[in-house]
Amino acid sequence: MKRIDRSRNQRSVLLSVALSAALMCTALPTAYADGGAAPVAAAASLGRVDLSGSSFVEVKRVNMLADQNGRIVTFTLSVTNNDTKDISFVDYWVRLMTKSGAQFTVKLMPQDKDKNTIPAGSTKELSFYSTVNEGTSLTDLKIRVIKWDFSVDSFERTLGEVEVPANFTNVAAAGAALETKLAGTNTKLTVSKFTLGKNEKYSLPAITLVLENADAHSLTVPAYQFAVRAQDGSMYPLEAKGLKDLVVTPQDKKEVTLSGNVPVSVPTDNWQLVITENVTDLKRNIPVAAFQLPAVAIQDGAEAGKEVQFTDEHGLYTAKLNGIYRLPWEDQDIISADMLIANKGTSDSLPIPQLSGYFLLDGAVKVEAKVITPAKVLGLSNGAAVGMQMAAKIPYTYEFSKVKLVLQEKTTDEKTVDVLEFETPAEVMNVPIAEATSTYQLEDTGYRSQFSIDNVKTYEGKSTELLAAQVVVENKEKRFANIAKLLAHFRTADGTVYPATVAEVKDKVGPGEKALLTVYSILPKGVDKSGMNVLLGEAVTDGKLGSDGDKGTGSTDTGTGTSAAAAGADMYIKPFSFWLPQENKDVKTPLQDIKLGPYTMSISKVGTTMDIEKGQLDLKFDYEITKDLTKHVNVDGRKLVFELNDTNGLRVIEWSTEMNKFEPQASDTPATPQSSLRVGKYKEFKINLYNGDLLWKLSFLKQYDLNLYEEFQGHRRLIATMKNTWFALSD
């Protein structure tokens, strides 16, 4: 009896000090290689041992992990009690041994230490671990189930053995789903995505692991460790993004993004993902699951329009190059790369990556680039994207055949490493020119808008002419917003470039409302404008978009038509271009529906009078000015000029008014004498004109032309005309 008590006490001690299992891999898909036998996976059952006529034990989830402390083997016994009374597992035990007979100490996992009883009609799982010697492999092992029996000399009776098959694998095939238990919860694990970036020092694996809760209660995912296992067995840790405090509710899925660095000298063939859990009491990691990773092409270069991925300590990013463009800038050119950085495949937000980089021309000339990121974007939520630009300047005379964009990022130890490369031939660097009737969508957060060309106007000067394109901008934001600040150039068919000025709208524009921007440039007379286009882009100052920066942006109307650089910006990005439409040069006669965007003016009952005593000539007329309230327009610098030109050539008399005074003034009252034109409908508006010696030429006066001009920056365009008899009233 004493011997029996001591033996049972020893078994109780073994149960109390055992530690929990972590490898919970189940059936892997069948795969055949070279026509051989299908490998036996870490299946639902490697074998069965009967405990009685109706109760039995199955061996499941066998795994091995090698680390600095040696090799640890874990396995699980599923005990099914189909009897009518409880089974006490204290009466049983398990041995781990090699097929040649060498035996290893087996211990029960901590979470199973109290599973001493398997009630009738139920099934329980018990997990075990054992440390084996360096030369032992899984297929060398077998598991023996015993029952304590003190009637025999060894005190134990063998009930049966389960061998690990010679063609056994504990690694899930590429693309396979593993149905397992995590923290006691039935869970399906899948590697949904695997990409491999590269820089000069490291291969950059990025793995998306999907956890699907197949149980009826929530899963709180333990703090697992992840690593890439190379073909030679070397392990390289991965950082898990989205794992901390992750809870997966029943029937829901969550993604965990894994990323890390593997020296480029390590071959990338046959990599595996290994998942482990650190058991504090054991002071070592135990295996949870392993996946064969598919072969992938290393992302050591990409082209425009192709999505590629890169990782850093924050997680997995997707990058796409929309295009690399060569843009005119005074006596230089700008090389501008337009990219989209997105957060795809993670359930968490990501910060905007702090990238730097350079352009490599013809594989030899390195040009450092500035990075421009919109200031209104703080981070990337799941599925979100942000535009990012890189730009540099080169002499406009420099020729090259191909350009490579190299993206870089600083590591946590402040080292700069290459992240991605994009390459494109020089001949595709031209900005596509859209039809004059088309639109362009700007997707910058906070400045989402649609651009189109409304019309083109030419104003004449003595030795120059002013070309103006009216650009319509529609606010696509859901709130009042500023219009993005632009820089512009006109380009002729032969490639000549003329810097342009943008008369911006300074007020915020409401949702769905429009602004009318005037893009203009003063040209020498005789410039061929057939086949001309306008090139536009967002202004940049000190690496910030003009809309976000504190300094001038080059979009401000300087009133001189000077270059963009003289107006404050140092470059521009995100270019887009329109062909200029055919100019409408119609001159209104009679003086009805005269377009002065955003105003429309009509004039009637025109007449002149002469006060001989005062020597004063007056022009009188009725008029109506209406305003298109759906458009915001900057009319600074624009004038309406009235010209009376005697048909005998005796005299030309002018009067002008500022169009920015068309709006009613705060000081206006019904009794206020009207000295300038206003929005509204008025009768007998009178203009006093200087007459000089006209009084003495009355006998020669017969008819005159009343010409209306729109004047802008000292240049004029005729917009309306009529003939009338001196001192008579027109219809």
XYZ file of C-alpha atoms in Angstrom:
731
model
C 0.000 0.000 0.000
C 2.799 2.409 0.767
C 4.313 1.745 -2.642
C 0.989 2.497 -4.241
C 0.585 5.751 -2.311
C 4.114 6.913 -3.211
C 3.570 6.153 -6.875
C 0.288 8.028 -6.945
C 1.881 10.914 -5.098
C 4.667 11.020 -7.674
C 2.105 11.105 -10.450
C 0.287 13.982 -8.711
C 3.524 15.934 -8.467
C 4.120 15.410 -12.176
C 0.657 16.748 -12.916
C 1.088 19.816 -10.705
C 4.345 20.975 -12.284
C 3.432 20.400 -15.942
C 3.146 23.312 -18.418
C 0.619 24.127 -21.173
C 0.712 23.200 -24.859
C 0.837 25.779 -27.564
C 1.090 23.998 -30.842
C -2.509 23.610 -31.980
C -2.252 22.848 -35.691
C -4.783 20.555 -37.328
C -5.349 19.026 -40.694
C -3.240 20.330 -43.548
C -4.226 19.931 -47.186
C -2.974 16.887 -49.012
C -0.092 17.612 -51.380
C 1.912 15.374 -53.683
C 5.465 16.015 -54.790
C 7.165 14.333 -57.739
C 4.486 11.642 -57.812
C 5.423 10.357 -54.339
C 3.183 9.576 -51.412
C 1.133 12.345 -49.920
C 2.754 13.833 -46.804
C 0.972 13.135 -43.527
C 0.161 16.478 -41.909
C -0.276 17.483 -38.278
C -3.731 16.065 -38.724
C -6.799 15.750 -36.554
C -5.435 12.376 -35.467
C -2.103 10.641 -36.023
C -3.406 7.501 -34.374
C -5.673 6.028 -31.718
C -5.134 4.009 -28.559
C -8.074 2.331 -26.816
C -8.487 2.831 -23.076
C -11.475 0.495 -22.828
C -14.034 -1.015 -25.121
C -15.635 2.356 -25.906
C -13.162 5.021 -24.673
C -9.954 5.998 -26.461
C -7.101 8.461 -26.860
C -6.106 10.193 -30.134
C -2.728 11.826 -30.760
C -3.017 15.292 -32.316
C -0.977 18.357 -33.178
C 2.602 17.157 -32.946
C 5.229 19.846 -33.455
C 8.872 20.630 -32.844
C 10.737 23.927 -32.407
C 14.490 24.407 -32.244
C 15.929 27.376 -30.366
C 19.009 28.293 -28.353
C 17.835 26.032 -25.537
C 17.516 22.941 -27.712
C 14.548 21.248 -29.328
C 11.119 21.183 -27.768
C 8.355 18.827 -28.879
C 4.690 19.473 -28.142
C 1.703 17.227 -28.764
C -1.905 16.869 -27.666
C -3.941 13.872 -26.512
C -7.682 13.994 -27.142
C -9.349 11.730 -24.557
C -12.876 10.575 -25.446
C -14.935 8.924 -22.687
C -17.858 6.973 -24.100
C -18.312 4.966 -20.902
C -21.013 5.464 -18.299
C -18.586 6.512 -15.556
C -15.838 9.122 -15.298
C -12.260 8.427 -16.372
C -9.508 9.542 -13.994
C -6.458 10.379 -16.100
C -4.330 10.063 -12.977
C -4.450 6.356 -13.771
C -2.799 6.935 -17.159
C 0.308 8.559 -18.552
C 2.152 9.047 -21.832
C 5.740 8.393 -22.936
C 7.653 10.131 -25.711
C 10.417 8.050 -27.224
C 12.339 7.429 -30.386
C 11.506 4.489 -32.572
C 14.859 3.009 -31.491
C 13.810 3.121 -27.827
C 15.422 6.295 -26.410
C 13.026 7.952 -23.977
C 12.410 11.628 -23.100
C 10.754 13.174 -20.074
C 7.201 14.329 -20.755
C 5.417 17.042 -18.787
C 1.846 18.240 -18.846
C 1.142 21.834 -19.815
C 0.057 24.190 -16.986
C -3.388 24.973 -18.341
C -4.221 21.267 -18.261
C -2.945 20.482 -14.775
C -6.462 20.290 -13.325
C -7.879 18.100 -16.098
C -7.637 14.941 -14.030
C -11.157 13.754 -14.790
C -12.906 13.163 -18.095
C -16.640 12.951 -17.385
C -18.700 10.225 -18.988
C -19.852 11.133 -22.495
C -17.295 13.920 -22.983
C -13.956 14.653 -24.662
C -11.054 16.632 -23.238
C -7.687 17.570 -24.661
C -4.440 17.328 -22.691
C -1.276 18.892 -24.063
C 2.298 17.899 -23.303
C 5.840 19.039 -23.976
C 9.242 17.419 -23.896
C 12.811 18.496 -24.584
C 14.628 16.189 -26.990
C 18.243 16.010 -28.089
C 19.709 17.921 -31.025
C 19.759 15.042 -33.483
C 16.134 14.041 -33.031
C 13.538 14.820 -35.696
C 9.777 14.526 -35.484
C 9.668 11.478 -37.699
C 12.029 9.664 -35.271
C 9.389 9.771 -32.545
C 6.562 7.676 -31.266
C 4.089 8.246 -28.430
C 3.219 5.433 -26.010
C 0.089 5.506 -23.844
C 0.353 3.582 -20.553
C -1.812 2.714 -17.582
C -0.317 2.546 -14.119
C -0.414 -1.038 -12.960
C 1.414 -1.933 -9.776
C 0.866 -5.599 -10.295
C 3.714 -5.653 -12.828
C 7.372 -4.999 -12.152
C 7.565 -1.758 -14.161
C 4.332 -0.473 -12.552
C 2.995 0.410 -15.996
C 1.157 -1.411 -18.722
C 1.447 -0.310 -22.355
C -1.963 0.280 -23.950
C -0.664 1.236 -27.379
C 1.760 3.333 -29.423
C 1.374 5.923 -32.162
C 4.342 6.540 -34.439
C 4.974 9.800 -36.256
C 4.922 8.737 -39.942
C 8.062 9.071 -42.012
C 6.272 11.398 -44.435
C 4.821 13.583 -41.670
C 4.924 17.416 -41.909
C 3.957 19.943 -39.274
C 4.073 22.903 -41.676
C 0.917 24.096 -43.423
C 1.224 24.146 -47.189
C 1.320 27.506 -48.942
C -2.186 28.923 -49.085
C -3.629 26.379 -46.650
C -5.928 27.234 -43.745
C -5.170 25.814 -40.301
C -8.066 25.026 -38.017
C -6.690 25.087 -34.505
C -7.328 26.226 -30.957
C -5.981 29.526 -29.727
C -6.501 30.214 -26.043
C -9.096 27.425 -26.033
C -11.016 28.885 -28.980
C -11.539 27.103 -32.286
C -9.764 29.323 -34.794
C -8.886 29.222 -38.475
C -5.506 30.722 -39.449
C -4.668 31.758 -43.011
C -1.762 33.570 -44.614
C -3.698 35.757 -47.040
C -0.819 37.795 -48.441
C 2.952 37.570 -48.650
C 5.127 40.154 -50.361
C 8.854 40.617 -50.303
C 10.430 44.020 -50.727
C 14.128 44.670 -50.887
C 16.681 47.377 -50.166
C 20.435 47.433 -50.316
C 20.853 45.503 -47.034
C 17.667 43.588 -46.334
C 14.874 41.559 -47.805
C 11.630 42.969 -46.398
C 8.958 40.303 -45.828
C 5.391 41.500 -45.325
C 2.834 38.870 -44.295
C -0.877 39.257 -43.601
C -2.229 36.627 -41.189
C -6.015 36.235 -40.952
C -7.556 34.938 -37.711
C -11.143 33.717 -38.000
C -13.056 32.859 -34.835
C -14.987 29.655 -35.527
C -16.274 29.310 -31.968
C -19.231 30.625 -29.967
C -17.206 32.845 -27.632
C -14.764 35.696 -28.175
C -11.071 35.087 -28.662
C -8.512 37.279 -26.938
C -5.372 36.548 -28.914
C -2.318 35.776 -26.763
C 0.930 37.683 -27.216
C 2.432 35.353 -29.790
C 5.854 35.731 -31.399
C 6.356 35.476 -35.156
C 9.418 34.689 -37.224
C 10.574 33.810 -40.710
C 12.393 30.481 -40.807
C 14.868 30.247 -43.693
C 15.703 27.018 -45.467
C 18.777 26.458 -43.242
C 16.613 26.768 -40.105
C 17.723 30.281 -39.187
C 14.963 32.346 -37.549
C 14.365 36.058 -38.161
C 11.829 37.838 -35.924
C 8.804 39.647 -37.331
C 6.955 42.532 -35.771
C 3.192 42.105 -35.452
C 0.996 45.088 -36.236
C -2.520 44.869 -34.820
C -1.934 42.000 -32.378
C -1.892 43.825 -29.046
C -5.175 43.426 -27.146
C -6.745 41.926 -30.266
C -10.197 40.443 -29.683
C -11.959 38.395 -32.355
C -15.683 38.002 -31.778
C -17.509 34.815 -32.850
C -17.618 34.273 -36.631
C -15.550 37.414 -37.191
C -12.166 37.848 -38.882
C -9.194 39.996 -37.963
C -5.914 40.625 -39.763
C -2.442 40.878 -38.273
C 0.325 42.419 -40.353
C 3.803 40.960 -39.895
C 6.955 42.650 -41.121
C 10.682 42.398 -40.589
C 14.192 42.463 -42.045
C 16.192 39.506 -43.353
C 19.747 40.044 -44.629
C 19.859 39.997 -48.429
C 22.514 37.282 -48.253
C 19.871 34.813 -46.982
C 18.260 32.863 -49.871
C 14.525 33.556 -50.086
C 13.517 30.068 -51.249
C 11.259 27.919 -49.059
C 10.678 30.413 -46.295
C 8.273 29.500 -43.507
C 6.218 31.532 -41.050
C 6.625 30.204 -37.513
C 4.284 31.221 -34.680
C 5.370 30.632 -31.080
C 4.248 31.538 -27.583
C 6.510 32.370 -24.690
C 5.717 30.332 -21.564
C 7.043 32.244 -18.599
C 7.278 29.222 -16.334
C 9.332 27.393 -18.946
C 11.451 30.454 -19.798
C 11.278 29.497 -23.446
C 9.048 29.575 -26.510
C 6.817 26.751 -27.549
C 5.495 26.229 -31.121
C 1.966 27.246 -32.098
C 1.836 26.887 -35.897
C 3.955 26.986 -39.027
C 3.148 27.927 -42.627
C 5.028 27.408 -45.848
C 5.253 30.796 -47.533
C 4.726 30.934 -51.287
C 7.527 31.969 -53.596
C 7.268 35.640 -54.518
C 9.082 38.000 -56.815
C 11.325 40.379 -54.932
C 10.105 43.940 -55.401
C 13.395 45.458 -56.476
C 11.752 47.725 -59.035
C 8.344 48.738 -60.321
C 6.730 50.829 -62.989
C 4.012 53.457 -63.091
C 0.508 52.176 -62.346
C 1.689 49.022 -60.549
C 0.974 48.527 -56.850
C 3.871 47.382 -54.690
C 4.224 46.998 -50.947
C 6.783 47.888 -48.330
C 6.939 47.563 -44.575
C 8.467 49.382 -41.651
C 8.119 49.146 -37.890
C 4.571 50.518 -38.165
C 3.181 47.994 -40.615
C 2.458 47.248 -44.252
C 2.013 49.987 -46.868
C 0.957 49.826 -50.510
C 2.562 52.262 -52.934
C 1.634 53.118 -56.514
C 3.469 55.471 -58.838
C 0.946 57.445 -60.884
C 3.671 58.998 -63.005
C 6.977 60.844 -63.195
C 6.831 64.137 -65.063
C 9.292 66.671 -66.399
C 7.919 70.197 -65.910
C 9.167 73.608 -67.058
C 10.480 76.077 -64.462
C 12.165 79.230 -65.812
C 15.692 78.179 -66.853
C 15.336 74.806 -65.075
C 13.063 71.791 -65.203
C 11.288 70.035 -62.360
C 11.221 66.246 -62.125
C 8.047 65.443 -60.215
C 6.878 61.990 -59.089
C 3.225 61.554 -58.155
C 2.579 58.602 -55.813
C -0.260 57.130 -53.806
C 0.503 55.600 -50.397
C -2.269 53.384 -49.000
C -3.086 51.273 -45.964
C -4.420 47.984 -47.284
C -4.768 44.783 -45.314
C -4.507 46.002 -41.732
C -7.269 46.696 -39.249
C -5.321 49.523 -37.611
C -4.411 53.030 -38.623
C -0.915 53.715 -39.881
C 1.097 56.931 -39.613
C 2.164 58.694 -42.794
C 5.566 57.128 -43.598
C 8.482 59.537 -43.255
C 10.029 58.952 -46.641
C 12.940 60.594 -48.390
C 14.545 59.764 -51.697
C 16.299 60.723 -54.868
C 16.097 60.462 -58.645
C 18.767 58.464 -60.458
C 19.197 59.576 -64.066
C 20.523 56.987 -66.511
C 21.784 54.960 -63.550
C 24.551 57.477 -62.849
C 23.413 60.990 -61.863
C 21.832 61.254 -58.410
C 19.475 64.183 -57.713
C 18.128 64.587 -54.180
C 14.367 65.098 -54.031
C 11.987 66.945 -51.748
C 8.999 65.077 -50.338
C 5.633 66.847 -50.268
C 2.788 65.426 -48.189
C -0.555 67.215 -47.590
C -0.599 68.738 -44.114
C -4.292 67.964 -43.584
C -3.691 64.194 -43.472
C -2.636 62.868 -40.058
C -2.699 59.124 -40.696
C -4.039 56.279 -42.812
C -7.046 54.364 -41.557
C -7.811 50.940 -42.967
C -8.398 51.315 -46.707
C -7.331 54.975 -46.805
C -4.730 56.483 -49.136
C -2.803 59.736 -49.410
C -1.060 61.395 -52.313
C 2.659 61.987 -51.917
C 4.998 63.768 -54.291
C 8.745 63.922 -54.714
C 10.335 66.686 -56.760
C 13.765 67.928 -57.770
C 15.210 70.484 -60.188
C 17.668 69.963 -63.026
C 18.939 72.207 -65.872
C 16.327 72.275 -68.606
C 19.016 71.481 -71.166
C 20.021 68.191 -69.473
C 18.988 65.133 -71.479
C 18.605 61.568 -70.165
C 16.914 58.393 -71.359
C 15.548 56.855 -68.142
C 14.875 57.899 -64.575
C 14.649 55.837 -61.410
C 12.936 57.009 -58.240
C 14.433 55.517 -55.079
C 12.344 55.800 -51.897
C 14.148 55.717 -48.577
C 13.209 55.666 -44.923
C 15.104 56.000 -41.662
C 15.165 52.972 -39.386
C 14.777 53.149 -35.623
C 18.568 53.369 -35.305
C 18.571 56.419 -37.632
C 20.051 54.533 -40.578
C 18.676 55.350 -44.026
C 17.666 52.314 -46.069
C 16.147 51.966 -49.521
C 12.488 50.947 -49.425
C 11.284 50.875 -53.038
C 12.394 51.727 -56.538
C 10.340 52.914 -59.512
C 11.759 53.282 -62.998
C 10.412 54.824 -66.182
C 11.827 55.841 -69.565
C 12.212 59.561 -70.173
C 9.842 59.586 -73.147
C 6.807 58.888 -70.914
C 7.484 61.856 -68.654
C 5.304 64.308 -70.562
C 2.096 65.456 -68.881
C -0.948 64.175 -70.817
C -2.955 67.005 -72.363
C -6.723 66.701 -71.900
C -9.327 67.948 -74.316
C -10.659 71.426 -73.635
C -14.085 69.951 -72.858
C -12.807 67.432 -70.286
C -12.318 67.719 -66.528
C -9.559 66.957 -64.042
C -10.200 65.628 -60.540
C -7.962 66.735 -57.664
C -8.223 64.270 -54.765
C -6.135 66.036 -52.113
C -7.819 65.735 -48.723
C -9.354 69.098 -47.824
C -9.068 70.382 -51.405
C -11.025 67.842 -53.420
C -12.172 69.652 -56.530
C -12.860 69.406 -60.241
C -11.136 71.595 -62.851
C -12.259 72.515 -66.352
C -11.612 75.210 -68.958
C -14.408 77.726 -69.479
C -13.051 80.023 -72.192
C -10.023 81.871 -73.541
C -9.669 85.637 -74.031
C -7.038 87.727 -75.780
C -6.450 91.346 -74.686
C -4.498 93.676 -76.956
C -1.772 96.107 -75.933
C 0.494 98.395 -77.950
C 3.351 95.929 -78.371
C 2.140 92.888 -76.419
C -1.013 90.898 -75.918
C -2.413 89.239 -72.830
C -3.686 85.667 -73.082
C -6.144 84.639 -70.349
C -7.713 81.225 -69.759
C -10.732 81.007 -67.485
C -10.436 77.894 -65.281
C -13.538 76.669 -63.445
C -12.932 74.961 -60.092
C -15.805 73.131 -58.391
C -15.510 72.372 -54.668
C -16.053 68.626 -54.141
C -15.589 68.799 -50.367
C -18.576 68.572 -48.023
C -17.584 71.817 -46.321
C -16.462 75.302 -47.242
C -12.890 75.056 -48.468
C -10.086 77.104 -49.952
C -9.243 76.495 -53.568
C -5.894 74.739 -54.041
C -3.209 77.245 -54.989
C -1.943 76.748 -58.510
C 0.977 77.626 -60.719
C 0.580 77.759 -64.471
C 2.377 77.943 -67.834
C 1.217 78.317 -71.410
C 2.961 76.079 -73.931
C 2.934 76.566 -77.679
C 2.923 73.806 -80.274
C 6.685 74.177 -80.824
C 7.420 73.710 -77.095
C 7.936 77.361 -76.143
C 6.924 77.947 -72.527
C 5.434 81.164 -71.111
C 5.056 81.434 -67.315
C 1.550 82.477 -66.299
C -0.024 84.116 -63.280
C -3.149 82.848 -61.533
C -5.628 85.432 -60.259
C -6.839 83.354 -57.329
C -10.119 83.427 -55.449
C -9.267 84.172 -51.854
C -12.652 83.425 -50.276
C -13.647 79.925 -49.236
C -16.013 78.193 -51.626
C -19.069 76.271 -50.442
C -19.782 72.597 -51.183
C -20.736 72.198 -54.844
C -19.991 75.851 -55.585
C -17.577 77.025 -58.267
C -14.731 79.480 -58.537
C -13.496 81.061 -61.756
C -9.724 81.468 -61.861
C -8.038 83.654 -64.449
C -4.740 82.215 -65.708
C -2.930 84.815 -67.795
C 0.378 85.671 -69.388
C 1.657 88.680 -71.376
C 3.020 87.507 -74.742
C 4.818 89.212 -77.590
C 2.481 90.180 -80.384
C 2.197 87.613 -83.128
C 2.709 84.479 -80.995
C 0.997 81.558 -82.717
C -1.658 80.375 -80.275
C -2.927 77.487 -82.391
C -2.151 74.192 -80.673
C -1.439 75.953 -77.381
C -2.164 74.324 -74.024
C -2.183 75.431 -70.409
C -0.147 73.474 -67.834
C -1.296 73.684 -64.219
C 0.032 72.278 -60.952
C -0.179 72.742 -57.195
C 2.196 75.361 -55.845
C 4.888 74.262 -53.363
C 6.870 76.463 -50.982
C 9.620 75.034 -48.768
C 8.347 71.488 -49.255
C 4.733 72.365 -48.384
C 1.754 72.679 -50.661
C 0.877 76.325 -51.164
C -2.560 75.627 -49.690
C -0.950 74.418 -46.454
C 2.134 76.620 -46.163
C 2.505 79.974 -44.461
C 4.386 81.778 -47.208
C 3.322 83.134 -50.576
C 2.567 80.473 -53.084
C 2.909 81.931 -56.495
C -0.820 81.761 -57.101
C -1.387 85.336 -56.024
C -2.149 87.806 -58.774
C 0.863 90.092 -58.757
C -0.588 92.256 -61.483
C 2.534 91.942 -63.601
C 2.325 88.497 -65.185
C 5.710 87.601 -63.713
C 7.124 84.101 -63.367
C 5.916 81.705 -60.695
C 9.225 81.837 -58.823
C 8.976 85.627 -58.504
C 5.571 85.177 -56.898
C 6.819 83.118 -53.924
C 6.653 79.391 -54.730
C 9.782 77.346 -55.396
C 8.196 74.512 -57.450
C 4.924 72.844 -58.346
C 3.632 69.263 -58.452
C 0.663 67.107 -59.561
C 0.570 68.590 -63.052
C -2.407 68.536 -65.383
C -2.945 70.171 -68.733
C -5.752 71.220 -71.087
C -5.776 72.148 -74.752
C -7.058 75.701 -75.075
C -10.514 75.989 -76.668
C -11.248 78.141 -79.672
C -11.635 81.763 -78.598
C -15.043 83.356 -79.003
C -14.364 86.869 -80.370
C -17.991 87.897 -80.886
C -18.671 91.588 -80.223
C -22.148 92.397 -78.909
C -24.261 94.816 -80.914
C -26.637 96.117 -79.677
C -25.362 96.425 -76.137
C -27.282 93.462 -74.711
C -26.167 90.447 -72.621
C -22.540 91.536 -72.454
C -20.595 88.849 -70.559
C -18.186 90.145 -67.918
C -17.954 86.967 -65.779
C -19.439 86.726 -63.245
C -21.501 89.710 -64.418
C -23.850 90.210 -67.375
C -24.632 93.741 -68.524
C -27.257 95.248 -70.832
C -27.428 98.931 -71.894
C -30.256 100.836 -73.630
C -31.495 104.381 -74.339
C -28.021 105.758 -74.928
C -27.683 109.469 -75.553
C -25.352 112.452 -75.214
C -26.075 115.977 -74.024
C -24.032 119.162 -74.016
C -24.263 121.934 -71.426
C -22.859 124.862 -73.402
C -22.726 127.195 -70.417
C -20.715 124.725 -68.381
C -18.876 123.324 -71.377
C -19.849 119.847 -70.188
C -20.530 116.714 -72.285
C -22.618 113.965 -70.674
C -23.287 110.362 -71.675
C -26.589 108.951 -70.384
C -28.065 105.454 -70.555
C -30.220 102.915 -68.780
C -28.485 99.693 -67.693
C -28.867 96.455 -65.802
C -26.050 94.374 -64.278
C -26.763 90.872 -62.959
C -24.347 88.574 -61.143
C -23.961 84.793 -61.374
C -24.048 83.888 -57.682
C -22.940 80.296 -58.343
C -19.369 81.374 -59.163
C -16.692 83.092 -57.103
C -14.506 85.332 -59.261
C -11.576 87.628 -58.555
C -12.177 90.752 -60.669
C -9.285 92.775 -59.255
C -7.442 94.617 -62.016
C -10.346 94.406 -64.461
C -12.035 97.538 -65.812
C -14.968 98.372 -68.047
C -14.018 101.130 -70.505
C -16.522 103.332 -72.394
C -15.085 104.922 -75.551
C -16.863 107.548 -77.686
C -15.170 107.669 -81.061
C -16.423 110.376 -83.438
C -16.834 108.923 -86.928
C -15.166 112.024 -88.435
C -12.118 111.333 -86.324
C -12.475 114.572 -84.368
C -12.230 113.148 -80.906
C -11.952 109.938 -78.845
C -13.373 110.295 -75.343
C -13.029 107.604 -72.633
C -14.462 106.796 -69.244
C -13.684 103.682 -67.163
C -14.850 102.020 -63.970
C -13.333 99.303 -61.786
C -15.297 96.064 -61.956
C -14.577 95.327 -58.301
C -16.801 98.349 -57.540
C -19.846 96.788 -59.164
C -20.883 95.385 -55.800
C -23.095 97.667 -53.668
C -21.061 99.578 -51.097
C -21.924 99.846 -47.446
C -22.140 103.634 -47.775
C -24.700 103.507 -50.601
C -28.190 104.921 -49.954
C -31.079 105.636 -52.325
C -30.103 109.292 -52.187
C -26.417 108.694 -52.904
C -25.401 110.088 -56.333
C -24.227 107.168 -58.410
C -20.649 107.742 -59.521
C -19.920 104.197 -60.706
C -21.828 101.208 -62.031
C -23.528 98.854 -59.586
C -25.209 95.439 -59.707
C -28.896 96.116 -60.293
C -31.200 97.941 -62.686
C -30.865 101.705 -63.099
C -32.237 104.490 -65.358
C -30.572 107.584 -66.746
C -27.103 106.857 -65.412
C -24.981 109.883 -66.357
C -21.276 110.082 -67.058
C -19.580 113.470 -67.272
C -17.019 113.451 -70.076
C -14.218 115.937 -70.624
C -14.975 117.768 -73.888
C -11.966 120.026 -74.583
C -12.691 122.055 -77.737
C -15.538 119.834 -78.823
C -17.981 122.739 -78.325
C -16.388 124.658 -81.202
C -16.768 121.676 -83.565
C -20.490 121.118 -83.163
C -21.129 121.854 -86.829
C -18.965 118.887 -87.762
C -20.512 116.370 -85.322
C -22.751 113.730 -86.888
C -22.279 110.206 -85.504
C -20.093 108.391 -83.040
C -19.241 104.803 -82.127
C -19.804 103.779 -78.517
C -17.260 101.002 -77.858
C -17.092 98.968 -74.655
C -13.812 97.327 -73.726
C -12.833 94.973 -70.958
C -9.403 96.066 -69.748
C -7.044 93.769 -67.816
C -3.488 94.555 -66.826
C -3.332 97.451 -69.310
C -4.609 95.349 -72.235
C -8.042 95.589 -73.833
C -10.547 93.476 -75.701
C -13.592 94.903 -77.506
C -16.743 93.320 -76.111
C -19.572 95.526 -77.488
C -20.190 98.410 -79.897
C -23.004 100.552 -81.301
C -23.428 103.561 -83.582
C -25.426 106.573 -82.470
C -26.070 110.145 -83.520
C -24.631 112.883 -81.398
C -27.172 114.332 -78.966
C -29.862 111.818 -79.960
C -31.380 109.037 -77.832
C -31.062 105.485 -79.066
C -33.760 102.857 -78.731
